[in-house]
PDB file of C-alpha atoms in Angstrom:
ATOM      1  CA  MET A   1      14.502  -4.136  23.901  1.00 50.00           C
ATOM      2  CA  LYS A   2      11.100  -5.488  22.895  1.00 52.00           C
ATOM      3  CA  ASN A   3      10.745  -2.751  20.255  1.00 49.00           C
ATOM      4  CA  LEU A   4      14.189  -3.567  18.850  1.00 49.00           C
ATOM      5  CA  LYS A   5      13.233  -7.223  18.438  1.00 55.00           C
ATOM      6  CA  LEU A   6       9.994  -6.278  16.706  1.00 51.00           C
ATOM      7  CA  ILE A   7      11.800  -3.846  14.404  1.00 53.00           C
ATOM      8  CA  ALA A   8      14.368  -6.537  13.590  1.00 51.00           C
ATOM      9  CA  ILE A   9      11.582  -8.995  12.744  1.00 56.00           C
ATOM     10  CA  ILE A  10       9.843  -6.453  10.508  1.00 56.00           C
ATOM     11  CA  ILE A  11      13.096  -5.669   8.744  1.00 57.00           C
ATOM     12  CA  PHE A  12      13.846  -9.357   8.216  1.00 53.00           C
ATOM     13  CA  ILE A  13      10.370 -10.072   6.814  1.00 57.00           C
ATOM     14  CA  SER A  14      10.468  -6.997   4.586  1.00 56.00           C
ATOM     15  CA  TYR A  15      13.943  -7.925   3.371  1.00 50.00           C
ATOM     16  CA  THR A  16      12.801 -11.468   2.573  1.00 53.00           C
ATOM     17  CA  PHE A  17       9.767 -10.271   0.601  1.00 52.00           C
ATOM     18  CA  THR A  18      11.811  -7.649  -1.193  1.00 44.00           C
ATOM     19  CA  ALA A  19      14.469 -10.199  -2.092  1.00 49.00           C
ATOM     20  CA  CYS A  20      11.823 -12.457  -3.622  1.00 51.00           C
ATOM     21  CA  PHE A  21      10.750  -9.717  -6.000  1.00 49.00           C
ATOM     22  CA  GLY A  22      14.311  -8.740  -7.051  1.00 58.00           C
ATOM     23  CA  ASP A  23      13.937  -5.254  -5.653  1.00 58.00           C
ATOM     24  CA  LYS A  24      16.189  -5.534  -2.633  1.00 58.00           C
ATOM     25  CA  GLU A  25      18.566  -2.794  -1.645  1.00 55.00           C
ATOM     26  CA  THR A  26      21.271  -3.146   0.946  1.00 53.00           C
ATOM     27  CA  ILE A  27      20.952  -0.887   3.961  1.00 51.00           C
ATOM     28  CA  ILE A  28      24.479  -1.588   5.151  1.00 51.00           C
ATOM     29  CA  GLY A  29      26.495   1.606   5.136  1.00 51.00           C
ATOM     30  CA  GLN A  30      23.505   3.864   4.584  1.00 55.00           C
ATOM     31  CA  GLU A  31      23.049   6.705   7.009  1.00 60.00           C
ATOM     32  CA  LEU A  32      19.848   7.058   8.986  1.00 59.00           C
ATOM     33  CA  GLY A  33      18.273  10.072  10.587  1.00 64.00           C
ATOM     34  CA  ASP A  34      16.652  11.868   7.661  1.00 73.00           C
ATOM     35  CA  THR A  35      13.079  12.721   8.696  1.00 74.00           C
ATOM     36  CA  ASN A  36      12.198  14.989   5.754  1.00 81.00           C
ATOM     37  CA  PHE A  37       9.605  12.412   4.672  1.00 86.00           C
ATOM     38  CA  VAL A  38       7.386  13.121   7.700  1.00 89.00           C
ATOM     39  CA  ASN A  39       4.236  15.045   6.732  1.00 90.00           C
ATOM     40  CA  LYS A  40       4.367  18.153   8.922  1.00 90.00           C
ATOM     41  CA  ASN A  41       0.833  19.096   7.797  1.00 91.00           C
ATOM     42  CA  PHE A  42      -0.712  15.892   9.183  1.00 92.00           C
ATOM     43  CA  LYS A  43      -3.505  16.972  11.521  1.00 91.00           C
ATOM     44  CA  GLY A  44      -4.557  13.522  12.741  1.00 89.00           C
ATOM     45  CA  ASN A  45      -6.728  10.683  11.491  1.00 91.00           C
ATOM     46  CA  LYS A  46     -10.063  11.371   9.884  1.00 92.00           C
ATOM     47  CA  VAL A  47     -11.128   7.896  11.036  1.00 94.00           C
ATOM     48  CA  ALA A  48      -9.803   6.011  14.081  1.00 93.00           C
ATOM     49  CA  PHE A  49      -8.687   2.410  13.621  1.00 94.00           C
ATOM     50  CA  SER A  50     -11.481   1.164  15.883  1.00 93.00           C
ATOM     51  CA  GLU A  51     -14.048   2.875  13.627  1.00 94.00           C
ATOM     52  CA  LEU A  52     -12.807   1.226  10.428  1.00 93.00           C
ATOM     53  CA  PRO A  53     -15.105  -1.615   9.291  1.00 91.00           C
ATOM     54  CA  LYS A  54     -13.833  -5.089   8.445  1.00 89.00           C
ATOM     55  CA  ASN A  55     -15.111  -4.483   4.932  1.00 90.00           C
ATOM     56  CA  MET A  56     -12.817  -1.720   3.668  1.00 93.00           C
ATOM     57  CA  CYS A  57     -14.647  -1.857   0.309  1.00 92.00           C
ATOM     58  CA  THR A  58     -16.936   0.811   1.777  1.00 92.00           C
ATOM     59  CA  TYR A  59     -14.109   3.287   1.114  1.00 94.00           C
ATOM     60  CA  LEU A  60     -13.857   2.420  -2.583  1.00 94.00           C
ATOM     61  CA  SER A  61     -16.054   3.533  -5.457  1.00 94.00           C
ATOM     62  CA  GLN A  62     -16.671   1.534  -8.620  1.00 94.00           C
ATOM     63  CA  ALA A  63     -17.157   4.765 -10.575  1.00 95.00           C
ATOM     64  CA  LYS A  64     -13.825   6.223  -9.369  1.00 96.00           C
ATOM     65  CA  LEU A  65     -11.983   2.974 -10.119  1.00 96.00           C
ATOM     66  CA  LYS A  66     -13.561   2.916 -13.588  1.00 96.00           C
ATOM     67  CA  GLU A  67     -12.085   6.388 -14.183  1.00 96.00           C
ATOM     68  CA  LEU A  68      -8.637   5.041 -13.263  1.00 96.00           C
ATOM     69  CA  TYR A  69      -9.075   1.933 -15.450  1.00 96.00           C
ATOM     70  CA  PRO A  70     -11.158   3.251 -18.377  1.00 95.00           C
ATOM     71  CA  ASP A  71     -10.614   0.060 -20.413  1.00 92.00           C
ATOM     72  CA  SER A  72     -12.180  -2.125 -17.704  1.00 93.00           C
ATOM     73  CA  LYS A  73     -15.276  -4.164 -18.533  1.00 92.00           C
ATOM     74  CA  LYS A  74     -16.458  -4.274 -14.917  1.00 93.00           C
ATOM     75  CA  ILE A  75     -15.198  -3.840 -11.370  1.00 94.00           C
ATOM     76  CA  LEU A  76     -16.173  -6.182  -8.559  1.00 92.00           C
ATOM     77  CA  PHE A  77     -15.590  -6.008  -4.802  1.00 91.00           C
ATOM     78  CA  ASP A  78     -15.290  -8.891  -2.385  1.00 79.00           C
ATOM     79  CA  ASP A  79     -18.618  -9.225  -0.580  1.00 66.00           C
ATOM     80  CA  GLY A  80     -16.967  -8.761   2.821  1.00 61.00           C
ATOM     81  CA  LYS A  81     -18.172 -12.017   4.353  1.00 63.00           C
ATOM     82  CA  THR A  82     -14.717 -13.567   4.364  1.00 62.00           C
ATOM     83  CA  PHE A  83     -12.872 -10.691   6.003  1.00 66.00           C
ATOM     84  CA  ALA A  84     -10.972 -11.693   9.122  1.00 71.00           C
ATOM     85  CA  SER A  85      -9.301  -8.296   9.207  1.00 84.00           C
ATOM     86  CA  LYS A  86      -9.964  -4.801   7.904  1.00 91.00           C
ATOM     87  CA  ASN A  87      -9.440  -5.208   4.175  1.00 92.00           C
ATOM     88  CA  CYS A  88     -10.968  -5.319   0.715  1.00 92.00           C
ATOM     89  CA  ARG A  89     -10.075  -7.195  -2.435  1.00 92.00           C
ATOM     90  CA  PHE A  90     -11.264  -5.666  -5.680  1.00 94.00           C
ATOM     91  CA  LEU A  91     -11.091  -6.983  -9.224  1.00 93.00           C
ATOM     92  CA  VAL A  92     -10.743  -4.913 -12.383  1.00 94.00           C
ATOM     93  CA  TYR A  93     -11.896  -7.002 -15.343  1.00 93.00           C
ATOM     94  CA  VAL A  94     -10.010  -6.071 -18.507  1.00 89.00           C
ATOM     95  CA  GLY A  95     -11.506  -8.768 -20.728  1.00 84.00           C
ATOM     96  CA  GLU A  96     -14.630 -10.844 -21.233  1.00 82.00           C
ATOM     97  CA  ASN A  97     -13.061 -13.990 -19.767  1.00 84.00           C
ATOM     98  CA  GLU A  98     -13.943 -14.611 -16.101  1.00 82.00           C
ATOM     99  CA  TYR A  99     -10.234 -14.989 -15.292  1.00 84.00           C
ATOM    100  CA  ASP A 100      -9.100 -11.906 -17.208  1.00 88.00           C
ATOM    101  CA  TYR A 101      -8.886  -9.485 -14.301  1.00 91.00           C
ATOM    102  CA  LEU A 102      -6.384  -7.472 -12.298  1.00 93.00           C
ATOM    103  CA  SER A 103      -6.548  -7.844  -8.539  1.00 93.00           C
ATOM    104  CA  GLY A 104      -6.032  -5.086  -5.991  1.00 95.00           C
ATOM    105  CA  THR A 105      -6.354  -4.783  -2.232  1.00 94.00           C
ATOM    106  CA  ILE A 106      -6.653  -2.203   0.486  1.00 95.00           C
ATOM    107  CA  PHE A 107      -6.137  -3.107   4.115  1.00 92.00           C
ATOM    108  CA  ALA A 108      -5.625  -1.475   7.464  1.00 94.00           C
ATOM    109  CA  ALA A 109      -3.333  -2.894  10.143  1.00 92.00           C
ATOM    110  CA  GLU A 110      -2.868  -1.653  13.652  1.00 89.00           C
ATOM    111  CA  ASN A 111       0.566  -0.109  13.978  1.00 75.00           C
ATOM    112  CA  ILE A 112       1.663  -1.077  17.458  1.00 63.00           C
ATOM    113  CA  ILE A 113       5.320  -1.601  16.546  1.00 57.00           C
ATOM    114  CA  ALA A 114       6.162   1.619  14.769  1.00 50.00           C
ATOM    115  CA  GLU A 115       4.774   4.078  17.270  1.00 54.00           C
ATOM    116  CA  GLY A 116       6.596   6.605  19.408  1.00 58.00           C
ATOM    117  CA  GLU A 117       9.975   7.843  18.263  1.00 58.00           C
ATOM    118  CA  ASP A 118      10.959   4.551  16.601  1.00 74.00           C
ATOM    119  CA  TRP A 119       8.434   4.713  13.760  1.00 83.00           C
ATOM    120  CA  LYS A 120      10.477   7.225  11.767  1.00 85.00           C
ATOM    121  CA  GLN A 121      13.517   4.961  11.757  1.00 81.00           C
ATOM    122  CA  THR A 122      11.339   1.964  10.843  1.00 82.00           C
ATOM    123  CA  TRP A 123       9.856   3.833   7.880  1.00 85.00           C
ATOM    124  CA  GLU A 124      13.244   5.108   6.787  1.00 84.00           C
ATOM    125  CA  LEU A 125      14.554   1.515   6.793  1.00 82.00           C
ATOM    126  CA  LYS A 126      11.475   0.283   4.911  1.00 81.00           C
ATOM    127  CA  LYS A 127      12.060   2.847   2.187  1.00 82.00           C
ATOM    128  CA  LYS A 128      15.793   2.152   1.921  1.00 80.00           C
ATOM    129  CA  MET A 129      15.283  -1.615   1.556  1.00 82.00           C
ATOM    130  CA  SER A 130      13.708  -1.326  -1.889  1.00 84.00           C
ATOM    131  CA  LYS A 131      15.306   0.090  -5.029  1.00 84.00           C
ATOM    132  CA  SER A 132      11.930   1.052  -6.475  1.00 83.00           C
ATOM    133  CA  SER A 133      10.661   2.870  -3.382  1.00 88.00           C
ATOM    134  CA  GLU A 134      10.062   6.558  -2.861  1.00 93.00           C
ATOM    135  CA  TYR A 135       8.362   8.793  -0.352  1.00 92.00           C
ATOM    136  CA  ILE A 136       4.993  10.300  -1.250  1.00 93.00           C
ATOM    137  CA  SER A 137       4.117  13.621   0.345  1.00 92.00           C
ATOM    138  CA  GLY A 138       0.758  14.745   1.659  1.00 92.00           C
ATOM    139  CA  LEU A 139      -0.678  11.386   2.750  1.00 94.00           C
ATOM    140  CA  GLY A 140      -0.967  10.556   6.466  1.00 93.00           C
ATOM    141  CA  GLU A 141       2.078  11.040   8.702  1.00 93.00           C
ATOM    142  CA  ALA A 142       4.264   9.449   6.024  1.00 93.00           C
ATOM    143  CA  ALA A 143       3.791   7.412   2.855  1.00 94.00           C
ATOM    144  CA  ILE A 144       6.013   5.078   0.839  1.00 95.00           C
ATOM    145  CA  TRP A 145       5.435   3.880  -2.710  1.00 96.00           C
ATOM    146  CA  ILE A 146       7.180   0.625  -3.742  1.00 94.00           C
ATOM    147  CA  GLY A 147       6.904   0.532  -7.514  1.00 92.00           C
ATOM    148  CA  LYS A 148       8.015  -3.062  -8.007  1.00 91.00           C
ATOM    149  CA  LYS A 149       5.148  -4.280  -5.808  1.00 93.00           C
ATOM    150  CA  ARG A 150       2.640  -1.568  -6.875  1.00 95.00           C
ATOM    151  CA  GLU A 151       2.194  -0.876  -3.162  1.00 96.00           C
ATOM    152  CA  LEU A 152       1.417   2.335  -1.324  1.00 97.00           C
ATOM    153  CA  SER A 153       1.765   2.303   2.479  1.00 95.00           C
ATOM    154  CA  VAL A 154       0.419   5.239   4.462  1.00 95.00           C
ATOM    155  CA  LYS A 155       1.162   5.675   8.156  1.00 94.00           C
ATOM    156  CA  MET A 156      -1.701   7.042  10.181  1.00 93.00           C
ATOM    157  CA  ASP A 157      -1.814   7.644  13.926  1.00 91.00           C
ATOM    158  CA  GLY A 158      -1.976   4.080  15.286  1.00 89.00           C
ATOM    159  CA  TYR A 159      -2.402   2.178  12.027  1.00 93.00           C
ATOM    160  CA  ILE A 160      -1.168   1.717   8.477  1.00 94.00           C
ATOM    161  CA  ILE A 161      -3.241   1.683   5.287  1.00 96.00           C
ATOM    162  CA  THR A 162      -1.724  -0.379   2.467  1.00 96.00           C
ATOM    163  CA  ILE A 163      -3.027  -0.262  -1.088  1.00 97.00           C
ATOM    164  CA  ASN A 164      -1.915  -2.780  -3.703  1.00 96.00           C
ATOM    165  CA  VAL A 165      -2.869  -1.407  -7.096  1.00 96.00           C
ATOM    166  CA  PRO A 166      -4.409  -3.756  -9.686  1.00 95.00           C
ATOM    167  CA  GLY A 167      -1.855  -4.597 -12.340  1.00 92.00           C
ATOM    168  CA  SER A 168       0.199  -7.457 -13.754  1.00 87.00           C
ATOM    169  CA  PRO A 169       3.966  -7.653 -14.161  1.00 83.00           C
ATOM    170  CA  PHE A 170       3.645 -10.646 -16.520  1.00 83.00           C
ATOM    171  CA  ASN A 171       0.693  -9.764 -18.769  1.00 81.00           C
ATOM    172  CA  LYS A 172       2.157  -8.296 -21.982  1.00 86.00           C
ATOM    173  CA  GLU A 173      -1.058  -6.464 -22.879  1.00 85.00           C
ATOM    174  CA  GLU A 174      -1.177  -4.833 -19.456  1.00 88.00           C
ATOM    175  CA  ILE A 175       2.519  -3.870 -19.607  1.00 87.00           C
ATOM    176  CA  ALA A 176       1.963  -2.297 -23.057  1.00 89.00           C
ATOM    177  CA  LYS A 177      -0.655   0.063 -21.551  1.00 90.00           C
ATOM    178  CA  LYS A 178       2.097   1.710 -19.462  1.00 91.00           C
ATOM    179  CA  ARG A 179      -0.257   2.623 -16.657  1.00 94.00           C
ATOM    180  CA  ASP A 180       1.029   5.046 -14.057  1.00 96.00           C
ATOM    181  CA  TYR A 181       0.424   2.795 -11.044  1.00 96.00           C
ATOM    182  CA  LYS A 182       1.858   5.309  -8.585  1.00 96.00           C
ATOM    183  CA  SER A 183      -0.608   7.952  -9.732  1.00 97.00           C
ATOM    184  CA  ILE A 184      -3.442   5.401  -9.580  1.00 97.00           C
ATOM    185  CA  ALA A 185      -2.465   4.417  -6.007  1.00 97.00           C
ATOM    186  CA  ILE A 186      -2.418   8.052  -4.857  1.00 97.00           C
ATOM    187  CA  LYS A 187      -5.820   8.693  -6.447  1.00 97.00           C
ATOM    188  CA  ILE A 188      -7.301   5.570  -4.838  1.00 97.00           C
ATOM    189  CA  ALA A 189      -5.904   6.711  -1.481  1.00 96.00           C
ATOM    190  CA  ASN A 190      -7.331  10.210  -1.857  1.00 95.00           C
ATOM    191  CA  ASN A 191     -10.687   8.859  -3.060  1.00 95.00           C
ATOM    192  CA  THR A 192     -11.113   6.827   0.153  1.00 94.00           C
ATOM    193  CA  GLY A 193     -11.604  10.033   2.156  1.00 91.00           C
ATOM    194  CA  LEU A 194      -9.326   8.668   4.893  1.00 90.00           C
ATOM    195  CA  PHE A 195      -6.554  11.228   4.269  1.00 85.00           C
TER     196      PHE A 195
END
């Protein structure tokens, strides 16, 4: 019963956020039970949640990010002193102005709710709630890309890694570059060495 309440809360929060971004999809009438998205080749975590530092910037490389954003002027990481949780904010400067940057994040969250048998149904619901979502194979136990939010979520054993790719849905110059954010997110994920 406790798990059902937690799943309901997650679904409600996800639905609310999705609705705000105009990417909501109704899950009423959709069938559940498809587990083809589960990575059968997952051999376990390379790093346990307890071993992850608060400063997740240690898993990112300025040189690798520069390859993904070749037009960037510089790339800066948060210094890590303000981290209350396991995360990293990174800025990709695309102009000379100090405010002309794209912001991205990577964070790890303990996955107490979606463990056991219920996690597959939770992830299936998460994917079905967004029109711009799709499963990504080969990362963790399962991975979902939500294009509208430029967000890649990867389920590990006991935690979730979420990467928000630097970009801007309102900057006309950035939109004109037609970056493949999904490809960038997958490369960032692979470059961390966590998968």
